[in-house]
């Protein structure tokens, strides 16, 4: 049968049934309902707009694709942490046709008890938008998330931002100083937190998302390149979402890494907001941040930039740690990463 209205790369299910209510999809409906064996036994039922502008009923967890050229209606960012994901997410959300309920839903690493139907509802574009996004950097690092995302969203496009692994670790240290009042030096912080270094082993972590990579549904951006070419980034985001790149704003705010004036107060606010997110109040937190976040940060944060000095011994040790992973990552992505200071070619060029 002809298939006219498949929602491409949007809300998937383990059973290949999408039933469109539009008249042009009569053949598709008969395909799904002709025999009991072809009906979807899943309980989750959501209504989503199909590529032809009709309302399609998605039964279960896997949306079938049919070679339709429509752009995705959902985009999920998986990481990495401190790699520029907030900047990319805010750039995406600046487009009038993009719906972002909150930046980080943390469904696959914290809140799976809320159920797949709850999560799929979050990925339904609203308020006139045509694309819904969420970007949770911990998905890349948490080993179980890859299999969970593959099971629930096998046809959804994933977005990943990576940066030089040593600079990523430095950025995480500065984040902990600013948000949690970390008092140790960078050297001592990294010595006590191997997790901060493991997050820079990207090839190992991306192995969990091999399905999406093989299907051409894993977009990997390099932070050093996109920060140098914002216009090119807008063009790329437009190409994978089907949106007009001119709709993305030119100036998207970023948060500088500065020391808190009041460490205890800043850390306490972080704990409270995390607790609110845990009980389903993420929307309230995001709304409060939009209203009072700026003024509150001006009170709690100083103008003193955080220093994070890297001595030669530490740099050499980290370069040795990351070398094999970078080589594997280059093979995986089919490209050079010599723009990273950790890369041997970059080091040779600057000597």
Coordinates of C-alpha atoms in Angstrom, one line a residue:
X1 CA 0.0 0.0 0.0
X2 CA 1.0 3.6 -0.6
X3 CA 2.3 5.4 2.5
X4 CA 1.6 9.1 2.5
X5 CA 1.8 10.4 6.0
X6 CA 4.6 8.8 8.0
X7 CA 6.0 11.0 10.8
X8 CA 9.7 10.6 9.9
X9 CA 12.3 10.1 12.7
X10 CA 9.9 11.2 15.4
X11 CA 8.3 9.1 18.1
X12 CA 9.2 5.4 17.6
X13 CA 7.8 2.1 18.9
X14 CA 8.8 -1.5 18.8
X15 CA 5.8 -2.4 16.6
X16 CA 5.7 -1.1 13.0
X17 CA 2.3 0.5 13.1
X18 CA 1.4 4.1 12.5
X19 CA -2.3 4.7 11.7
X20 CA -3.1 8.1 10.1
X21 CA -6.5 9.5 10.5
X22 CA -6.3 11.4 7.2
X23 CA -8.3 10.1 4.2
X24 CA -5.1 9.9 2.0
X25 CA -3.8 7.3 4.4
X26 CA -6.7 4.8 4.1
X27 CA -4.4 2.1 2.7
X28 CA -2.1 2.6 5.6
X29 CA -4.9 2.1 8.1
X30 CA -6.0 -1.1 6.4
X31 CA -2.4 -2.3 6.5
X32 CA -2.4 -2.0 10.3
X33 CA -5.9 -3.2 11.0
X34 CA -6.3 -5.9 8.4
X35 CA -5.2 -8.7 10.6
X36 CA -4.7 -9.0 14.4
X37 CA -1.1 -9.9 13.9
X38 CA -0.4 -6.5 12.4
X39 CA -2.0 -4.5 15.2
X40 CA 0.2 -3.0 17.8
X41 CA -0.3 -4.4 21.3
X42 CA 1.4 -1.4 23.0
X43 CA -0.7 0.7 25.3
X44 CA 1.0 4.0 24.6
X45 CA -1.1 6.0 22.1
X46 CA -0.2 9.5 21.1
X47 CA -1.4 11.9 18.4
X48 CA 1.3 13.6 16.4
X49 CA 1.3 15.7 13.2
X50 CA 2.4 13.8 10.2
X51 CA 4.5 15.2 7.4
X52 CA 1.4 16.1 5.3
X53 CA -0.1 18.2 8.1
X54 CA -2.6 15.6 9.2
X55 CA -3.0 14.1 12.6
X56 CA -1.5 10.6 12.8
X57 CA -2.1 8.2 15.7
X58 CA 1.1 6.6 16.9
X59 CA 0.5 3.2 18.5
X60 CA 3.3 1.9 20.6
X61 CA 7.0 2.7 20.3
X62 CA 8.3 2.4 16.8
X63 CA 7.4 4.8 13.9
X64 CA 7.8 3.2 10.5
X65 CA 9.7 5.2 7.9
X66 CA 8.9 5.0 4.2
X67 CA 11.6 7.1 2.4
X68 CA 9.6 10.2 2.9
X69 CA 11.8 13.4 2.7
X70 CA 10.1 15.2 5.6
X71 CA 12.3 16.5 8.3
X72 CA 12.4 15.2 11.9
X73 CA 9.7 16.3 14.4
X74 CA 11.9 15.4 17.4
X75 CA 15.6 15.9 18.1
X76 CA 17.3 14.4 21.2
X77 CA 20.7 15.7 22.4
X78 CA 22.7 13.1 24.2
X79 CA 25.8 15.1 25.3
X80 CA 28.5 15.6 26.0
X81 CA 28.6 17.4 29.3
X82 CA 30.4 20.7 29.2
X83 CA 30.8 20.5 25.5
X84 CA 28.6 23.5 24.5
X85 CA 25.3 21.6 24.7
X86 CA 23.5 24.5 26.5
X87 CA 24.6 26.9 23.8
X88 CA 23.4 24.6 21.0
X89 CA 20.1 23.8 22.8
X90 CA 19.4 27.6 23.4
X91 CA 20.2 28.3 19.8
X92 CA 17.7 25.6 18.7
X93 CA 15.1 26.9 21.1
X94 CA 15.5 30.4 19.8
X95 CA 13.7 29.3 16.6
X96 CA 10.0 30.1 16.6
X97 CA 9.2 26.6 15.2
X98 CA 11.1 24.7 17.9
X99 CA 9.5 23.5 21.1
X100 CA 11.8 22.7 24.1
X101 CA 9.8 21.8 27.3
X102 CA 13.0 22.0 29.3
X103 CA 16.6 21.5 28.1
X104 CA 17.3 18.4 30.1
X105 CA 14.4 15.9 30.7
X106 CA 16.8 13.2 32.2
X107 CA 14.2 10.5 31.3
X108 CA 16.7 7.7 30.3
X109 CA 19.0 8.2 33.3
X110 CA 16.8 9.3 36.2
X111 CA 13.0 9.3 35.5
X112 CA 12.1 6.2 33.6
X113 CA 9.5 5.5 36.3
X114 CA 7.4 8.2 34.7
X115 CA 6.7 5.9 31.8
X116 CA 7.4 6.0 28.0
X117 CA 4.0 7.7 27.3
X118 CA 5.0 10.6 29.5
X119 CA 8.3 11.0 27.7
X120 CA 6.8 10.7 24.2
X121 CA 4.3 13.5 25.1
X122 CA 7.3 15.8 25.8
X123 CA 8.5 15.2 22.3
X124 CA 5.3 16.4 20.7
X125 CA 5.7 19.9 19.2
X126 CA 3.3 22.5 20.7
X127 CA 2.4 26.2 20.4
X128 CA 2.8 26.2 16.6
X129 CA 6.2 24.5 16.6
X130 CA 7.1 21.7 14.2
X131 CA 10.1 20.3 16.0
X132 CA 10.5 19.3 19.7
X133 CA 13.9 19.0 21.3
X134 CA 15.5 17.9 24.5
X135 CA 19.2 17.7 25.4
X136 CA 20.4 15.8 28.4
X137 CA 24.2 15.5 28.4
X138 CA 24.3 12.6 30.8
X139 CA 22.8 10.3 28.2
X140 CA 26.2 9.9 26.6
X141 CA 28.0 9.1 29.8
X142 CA 25.4 6.8 31.5
X143 CA 26.1 3.3 30.0
X144 CA 22.5 2.1 30.1
X145 CA 21.1 5.1 28.2
X146 CA 22.2 4.0 24.8
X147 CA 20.2 0.7 24.8
X148 CA 17.2 2.5 26.3
X149 CA 17.2 5.2 23.7
X150 CA 17.7 2.6 20.9
X151 CA 14.7 0.6 22.1
X152 CA 12.3 3.5 22.5
X153 CA 13.6 5.9 19.8
X154 CA 15.3 3.8 17.0
X155 CA 14.3 6.3 14.3
X156 CA 14.8 9.6 16.1
X157 CA 17.7 11.8 15.2
X158 CA 20.3 12.2 18.0
X159 CA 22.6 15.2 18.4
X160 CA 26.0 15.0 20.1
X161 CA 28.5 17.8 20.7
X162 CA 32.1 16.9 21.6
X163 CA 35.1 19.0 22.5
X164 CA 38.8 18.5 23.3
X165 CA 38.6 16.1 26.3
X166 CA 41.2 18.0 28.4
X167 CA 39.3 21.3 27.9
X168 CA 36.1 19.5 28.7
X169 CA 37.5 18.3 32.1
X170 CA 38.7 21.8 32.8
X171 CA 35.2 23.2 32.0
X172 CA 33.6 20.7 34.4
X173 CA 36.0 21.7 37.2
X174 CA 35.0 25.4 36.6
X175 CA 31.3 24.4 36.6
X176 CA 31.7 22.7 40.0
X177 CA 33.5 25.7 41.4
X178 CA 30.7 28.0 40.3
X179 CA 27.7 25.9 41.1
X180 CA 28.8 23.8 44.1
X181 CA 31.6 25.9 45.6
X182 CA 34.4 23.4 44.8
X183 CA 37.5 24.6 46.7
X184 CA 40.2 22.1 45.5
X185 CA 42.7 22.9 42.8
X186 CA 42.1 21.5 39.3
X187 CA 44.9 18.9 39.9
X188 CA 43.3 17.7 43.1
X189 CA 39.8 17.7 41.7
X190 CA 40.8 15.5 38.8
X191 CA 42.9 13.2 40.9
X192 CA 39.8 12.5 43.1
X193 CA 37.2 12.4 40.3
X194 CA 38.1 9.9 37.6
X195 CA 34.5 10.3 36.3
X196 CA 35.4 13.8 35.2
X197 CA 38.2 12.3 33.0
X198 CA 36.1 9.3 31.8
X199 CA 33.5 11.6 30.3
X200 CA 36.1 12.6 27.8
X201 CA 36.5 9.1 26.4
X202 CA 34.0 9.7 23.7
X203 CA 34.5 6.7 21.4
X204 CA 33.9 4.3 24.3
X205 CA 30.6 6.1 25.2
X206 CA 29.4 6.5 21.6
X207 CA 29.6 2.7 21.1
X208 CA 26.3 2.5 23.0
X209 CA 24.7 4.4 20.1
X210 CA 25.9 2.3 17.3
X211 CA 22.4 1.7 16.0
X212 CA 21.8 5.4 15.3
X213 CA 25.3 5.8 13.9
X214 CA 24.7 2.9 11.4
X215 CA 21.3 4.4 10.4
X216 CA 22.8 7.9 9.8
X217 CA 20.8 9.3 12.7
X218 CA 23.6 10.4 14.9
X219 CA 24.9 13.9 14.3
X220 CA 28.2 14.7 16.0
X221 CA 29.3 18.3 16.2
X222 CA 32.8 19.5 17.2
X223 CA 32.6 22.4 19.7
X224 CA 35.8 24.0 18.4
X225 CA 34.4 24.1 14.9
X226 CA 30.9 25.3 15.6
X227 CA 32.0 28.1 18.0
X228 CA 34.2 29.4 15.2
X229 CA 31.5 29.2 12.6
X230 CA 28.0 29.9 14.1
X231 CA 26.6 30.6 10.7
X232 CA 27.6 27.2 9.5
X233 CA 26.1 25.7 12.6
X234 CA 22.7 27.4 11.9
X235 CA 22.8 26.0 8.4
X236 CA 23.5 22.5 9.7
X237 CA 20.7 22.7 12.3
X238 CA 18.4 23.9 9.6
X239 CA 19.2 21.0 7.4
X240 CA 18.6 18.3 10.0
X241 CA 15.4 19.9 11.3
X242 CA 13.9 21.1 8.0
X243 CA 13.7 24.6 9.5
X244 CA 14.7 28.0 8.0
X245 CA 18.2 28.8 9.4
X246 CA 17.3 32.5 9.5
X247 CA 14.9 31.7 12.3
X248 CA 17.8 31.0 14.7
X249 CA 18.8 34.0 16.7
X250 CA 22.2 35.6 16.3
X251 CA 23.0 36.2 19.9
X252 CA 22.4 33.4 22.4
X253 CA 23.5 33.9 26.0
X254 CA 26.2 31.8 27.6
X255 CA 27.1 31.6 31.2
X256 CA 30.7 32.7 32.0
X257 CA 32.7 30.6 34.5
X258 CA 33.1 32.9 37.6
X259 CA 33.5 32.3 41.3
X260 CA 30.4 32.5 43.5
X261 CA 30.3 35.3 46.1
X262 CA 28.3 33.0 48.4
X263 CA 29.3 29.4 48.0
X264 CA 26.8 27.9 50.5
X265 CA 23.9 29.8 49.0
X266 CA 24.7 28.8 45.4
X267 CA 25.2 25.2 46.4
X268 CA 21.9 25.2 48.4
X269 CA 20.0 26.6 45.4
X270 CA 21.5 23.8 43.2
X271 CA 20.3 21.2 45.6
X272 CA 16.8 22.7 45.9
X273 CA 16.4 22.9 42.1
X274 CA 17.6 19.3 41.7
X275 CA 15.0 18.2 44.3
X276 CA 12.3 20.1 42.5
X277 CA 13.2 18.4 39.2
X278 CA 13.1 15.0 40.9
X279 CA 9.4 15.6 41.8
X280 CA 8.4 16.7 38.4
X281 CA 8.7 20.5 38.8
X282 CA 11.3 21.0 36.0
X283 CA 9.0 23.4 34.2
X284 CA 8.6 25.5 37.4
X285 CA 12.4 25.6 37.7
X286 CA 12.9 26.7 34.1
X287 CA 10.2 29.3 34.4
X288 CA 11.9 30.7 37.6
X289 CA 15.3 30.8 35.9
X290 CA 13.9 32.8 33.0
X291 CA 12.3 35.4 35.4
X292 CA 14.9 35.7 38.2
X293 CA 17.9 33.7 37.0
X294 CA 19.7 36.7 35.7
X295 CA 19.3 39.0 38.6
X296 CA 20.0 36.2 41.1
X297 CA 23.2 35.2 39.4
X298 CA 24.4 38.8 39.5
X299 CA 23.9 38.7 43.2
X300 CA 25.4 35.3 43.9
X301 CA 28.3 35.3 41.3
X302 CA 31.3 37.5 41.4
X303 CA 33.2 38.9 38.3
X304 CA 36.3 36.9 39.2
X305 CA 37.1 34.4 36.5
X306 CA 37.9 30.9 37.7
X307 CA 41.5 30.0 37.2
X308 CA 42.4 26.4 36.2
X309 CA 46.1 26.0 35.6
X310 CA 47.3 23.0 33.7
X311 CA 50.9 22.0 34.5
X312 CA 53.0 20.2 31.9
X313 CA 53.0 16.9 33.8
X314 CA 49.2 16.8 34.1
X315 CA 48.7 17.7 30.4
X316 CA 51.2 14.9 29.3
X317 CA 49.4 12.4 31.5
X318 CA 46.0 13.3 30.1
X319 CA 47.2 13.2 26.6
X320 CA 48.5 9.7 27.1
X321 CA 45.1 8.7 28.5
X322 CA 43.1 10.0 25.6
X323 CA 45.3 9.2 22.7
X324 CA 43.8 5.7 21.8
X325 CA 40.3 6.9 22.3
X326 CA 40.8 9.9 20.0
X327 CA 42.2 7.5 17.3
X328 CA 39.2 5.2 17.7
X329 CA 36.9 8.2 17.5
X330 CA 38.5 9.5 14.3
X331 CA 37.9 6.1 12.8
X332 CA 34.3 6.1 14.0
X333 CA 33.5 9.5 12.6
X334 CA 35.7 9.2 9.5
X335 CA 37.4 12.5 10.0
X336 CA 40.4 14.1 11.7
X337 CA 40.2 15.8 15.1
X338 CA 43.4 17.7 14.8
X339 CA 41.6 20.9 15.9
X340 CA 41.8 19.5 19.5
X341 CA 44.9 20.6 21.5
X342 CA 45.1 17.1 22.9
X343 CA 45.6 15.7 19.4
X344 CA 49.2 14.8 18.4
X345 CA 48.9 16.6 15.1
X346 CA 47.9 19.8 16.9
X347 CA 50.8 19.5 19.3
X348 CA 53.3 19.0 16.4
X349 CA 51.9 22.0 14.6
X350 CA 52.3 24.3 17.6
X351 CA 55.8 23.1 18.7

